[in-house]
Amino acid sequence: MAKPYFKPVPGAPAPLRITVQRTVRFEEVDPLGVAWHGRYASYLEDARVALGDTYGFGYLDLRDNGIITPIKQLHIDYLKPLRYAEPFTIEALLHWTEAARINIEYILRNQRAEVTTTAYSVQMLVDTEGELIIVQPEFCRGFFTRWKEGKLDNA
């Protein structure tokens, strides 16, 4: 990637990471056997769910604390195609932020470890009534404090 998706925050901890393994399924390809571009959002979702569940910051954790996290931005850079039956990995990196949002970067690699796709998503925080949350709620502040103190268990 020529330019980072998210600006580094001085004094912030390293991003939290997870890697998910997948194989391109028949239903995900176009007539030429290439993974259809519309399927990539689902690939990113697989990694996003695994990342959140691993670190205790998943959709259900957030929902149970009155926080809903709709996607505000989704950006994908396609560099090389993935093809039918090809194994690949999706690495998700949660980036530190002081804002009331969730910044995740993604790196997809083929079986030769070549980067095929890079992407990012930004999720906003809303309460259960759909109102925008503009300051990190207590649950998020606690999570970010544990992260900064190195106290997150990545099971």
GROMACS .gro file of C-alpha atoms in nm:
model
  155
    1MET     CA    1   0.000   0.000   0.000
    2ALA     CA    2   0.150   0.332  -0.105
    3LYS     CA    3  -0.021   0.544   0.160
    4PRO     CA    4  -0.157   0.421   0.494
    5TYR     CA    5  -0.535   0.422   0.521
    6PHE     CA    6  -0.524   0.555   0.878
    7LYS     CA    7  -0.281   0.811   1.016
    8PRO     CA    8  -0.069   0.681   1.305
    9VAL     CA    9  -0.159   0.822   1.646
   10PRO     CA   10   0.149   0.917   1.853
   11GLY     CA   11   0.177   0.696   2.161
   12ALA     CA   12  -0.093   0.457   2.041
   13PRO     CA   13  -0.052   0.080   2.079
   14ALA     CA   14   0.007  -0.139   1.776
   15PRO     CA   15  -0.305  -0.243   1.585
   16LEU     CA   16  -0.487  -0.554   1.700
   17ARG     CA   17  -0.466  -0.826   1.432
   18ILE     CA   18  -0.625  -1.147   1.325
   19THR     CA   19  -0.594  -1.359   1.012
   20VAL     CA   20  -0.879  -1.564   0.870
   21GLN     CA   21  -0.834  -1.836   0.608
   22ARG     CA   22  -1.085  -1.882   0.327
   23THR     CA   23  -1.119  -2.048  -0.011
   24VAL     CA   24  -1.298  -1.888  -0.305
   25ARG     CA   25  -1.624  -2.077  -0.347
   26PHE     CA   26  -1.800  -2.152  -0.676
   27GLU     CA   27  -2.091  -1.923  -0.591
   28GLU     CA   28  -1.848  -1.631  -0.546
   29VAL     CA   29  -1.701  -1.626  -0.896
   30ASP     CA   30  -1.804  -1.475  -1.227
   31PRO     CA   31  -1.822  -1.681  -1.551
   32LEU     CA   32  -1.443  -1.644  -1.592
   33GLY     CA   33  -1.376  -1.806  -1.253
   34VAL     CA   34  -1.263  -1.480  -1.091
   35ALA     CA   35  -1.399  -1.380  -0.749
   36TRP     CA   36  -1.671  -1.124  -0.818
   37HIS     CA   37  -1.590  -0.782  -0.673
   38GLY     CA   38  -1.920  -0.768  -0.482
   39ARG     CA   39  -1.818  -1.066  -0.268
   40TYR     CA   40  -1.527  -0.884  -0.110
   41ALA     CA   41  -1.750  -0.703   0.141
   42SER     CA   42  -1.843  -1.047   0.274
   43TYR     CA   43  -1.477  -1.149   0.294
   44LEU     CA   44  -1.403  -0.838   0.499
   45GLU     CA   45  -1.700  -0.912   0.722
   46ASP     CA   46  -1.558  -1.259   0.799
   47ALA     CA   47  -1.237  -1.101   0.927
   48ARG     CA   48  -1.417  -0.816   1.106
   49VAL     CA   49  -1.637  -1.062   1.299
   50ALA     CA   50  -1.338  -1.282   1.392
   51LEU     CA   51  -1.139  -0.978   1.506
   52GLY     CA   52  -1.417  -0.846   1.727
   53ASP     CA   53  -1.500  -1.186   1.873
   54THR     CA   54  -1.135  -1.262   1.948
   55TYR     CA   55  -1.078  -0.943   2.146
   56GLY     CA   56  -1.420  -0.907   2.314
   57PHE     CA   57  -1.522  -0.614   2.095
   58GLY     CA   58  -1.759  -0.792   1.857
   59TYR     CA   59  -2.106  -0.702   1.738
   60LEU     CA   60  -2.279  -0.882   2.024
   61ASP     CA   61  -2.044  -0.734   2.286
   62LEU     CA   62  -2.118  -0.387   2.155
   63ARG     CA   63  -2.493  -0.450   2.119
   64ASP     CA   64  -2.512  -0.584   2.475
   65ASN     CA   65  -2.367  -0.248   2.581
   66GLY     CA   66  -2.620  -0.046   2.382
   67ILE     CA   67  -2.392   0.025   2.084
   68ILE     CA   68  -2.470  -0.047   1.719
   69THR     CA   69  -2.189  -0.010   1.464
   70PRO     CA   70  -2.310   0.050   1.107
   71ILE     CA   71  -2.056   0.087   0.828
   72LYS     CA   72  -1.995   0.452   0.742
   73GLN     CA   73  -1.719   0.396   0.485
   74LEU     CA   74  -1.597   0.095   0.292
   75HIS     CA   75  -1.306   0.127   0.051
   76ILE     CA   76  -1.150  -0.159  -0.148
   77ASP     CA   77  -0.841  -0.156  -0.368
   78TYR     CA   78  -0.829  -0.458  -0.601
   79LEU     CA   79  -0.470  -0.540  -0.696
   80LYS     CA   80  -0.481  -0.901  -0.824
   81PRO     CA   81  -0.773  -1.137  -0.881
   82LEU     CA   82  -0.866  -1.430  -0.663
   83ARG     CA   83  -0.992  -1.734  -0.854
   84TYR     CA   84  -1.224  -2.025  -0.793
   85ALA     CA   85  -1.095  -2.281  -0.539
   86GLU     CA   86  -0.799  -2.059  -0.449
   87PRO     CA   87  -0.711  -2.047  -0.079
   88PHE     CA   88  -0.651  -1.699   0.059
   89THR     CA   89  -0.617  -1.515   0.388
   90ILE     CA   90  -0.780  -1.200   0.515
   91GLU     CA   91  -0.584  -1.008   0.775
   92ALA     CA   92  -0.783  -0.752   0.975
   93LEU     CA   93  -0.613  -0.479   1.177
   94LEU     CA   94  -0.805  -0.269   1.426
   95HIS     CA   95  -0.642   0.075   1.436
   96TRP     CA   96  -0.633   0.293   1.746
   97THR     CA   97  -0.854   0.601   1.753
   98GLU     CA   98  -0.963   0.848   2.019
   99ALA     CA   99  -1.286   0.911   1.824
  100ALA     CA  100  -1.617   0.731   1.864
  101ARG     CA  101  -1.563   0.507   1.562
  102ILE     CA  102  -1.401   0.179   1.460
  103ASN     CA  103  -1.120   0.182   1.200
  104ILE     CA  104  -1.027  -0.150   1.044
  105GLU     CA  105  -0.775  -0.218   0.768
  106TYR     CA  106  -0.775  -0.541   0.566
  107ILE     CA  107  -0.507  -0.721   0.364
  108LEU     CA  108  -0.599  -1.018   0.146
  109ARG     CA  109  -0.324  -1.252   0.029
  110ASN     CA  110  -0.337  -1.542  -0.215
  111GLN     CA  111  -0.177  -1.882  -0.153
  112ARG     CA  112   0.159  -1.743  -0.270
  113ALA     CA  113   0.133  -1.473   0.002
  114GLU     CA  114   0.094  -1.202  -0.264
  115VAL     CA  115  -0.124  -0.911  -0.162
  116THR     CA  116  -0.434  -0.924  -0.382
  117THR     CA  117  -0.654  -0.668  -0.214
  118THR     CA  118  -0.631  -0.396   0.049
  119ALA     CA  119  -0.928  -0.228   0.207
  120TYR     CA  120  -1.060  -0.036   0.504
  121SER     CA  121  -1.386   0.018   0.683
  122VAL     CA  122  -1.499   0.286   0.923
  123GLN     CA  123  -1.790   0.210   1.152
  124MET     CA  124  -1.981   0.479   1.335
  125LEU     CA  125  -2.133   0.425   1.676
  126VAL     CA  126  -2.505   0.475   1.734
  127ASP     CA  127  -2.720   0.394   2.033
  128THR     CA  128  -3.013   0.152   2.022
  129GLU     CA  129  -3.243   0.441   1.925
  130GLY     CA  130  -3.025   0.516   1.621
  131GLU     CA  131  -2.875   0.835   1.764
  132LEU     CA  132  -2.513   0.909   1.676
  133ILE     CA  133  -2.267   0.862   1.962
  134ILE     CA  134  -2.001   1.134   1.942
  135VAL     CA  135  -1.790   1.049   2.248
  136GLN     CA  136  -1.660   0.699   2.316
  137PRO     CA  137  -1.906   0.529   2.551
  138GLU     CA  138  -1.788   0.363   2.871
  139PHE     CA  139  -1.764   0.014   2.718
  140CYS     CA  140  -1.539   0.143   2.438
  141ARG     CA  141  -1.325   0.352   2.674
  142GLY     CA  142  -1.271   0.042   2.890
  143PHE     CA  143  -1.176  -0.165   2.587
  144PHE     CA  144  -0.930   0.099   2.461
  145THR     CA  145  -0.780   0.137   2.810
  146ARG     CA  146  -0.719  -0.239   2.835
  147TRP     CA  147  -0.571  -0.233   2.483
  148LYS     CA  148  -0.332   0.049   2.565
  149GLU     CA  149  -0.229  -0.125   2.889
  150GLY     CA  150  -0.164  -0.452   2.702
  151LYS     CA  151  -0.436  -0.635   2.895
  152LEU     CA  152  -0.640  -0.777   2.608
  153ASP     CA  153  -0.654  -1.153   2.582
  154ASN     CA  154  -0.655  -1.258   2.216
  155ALA     CA  155  -0.758  -1.611   2.308
   0.00000   0.00000   0.00000
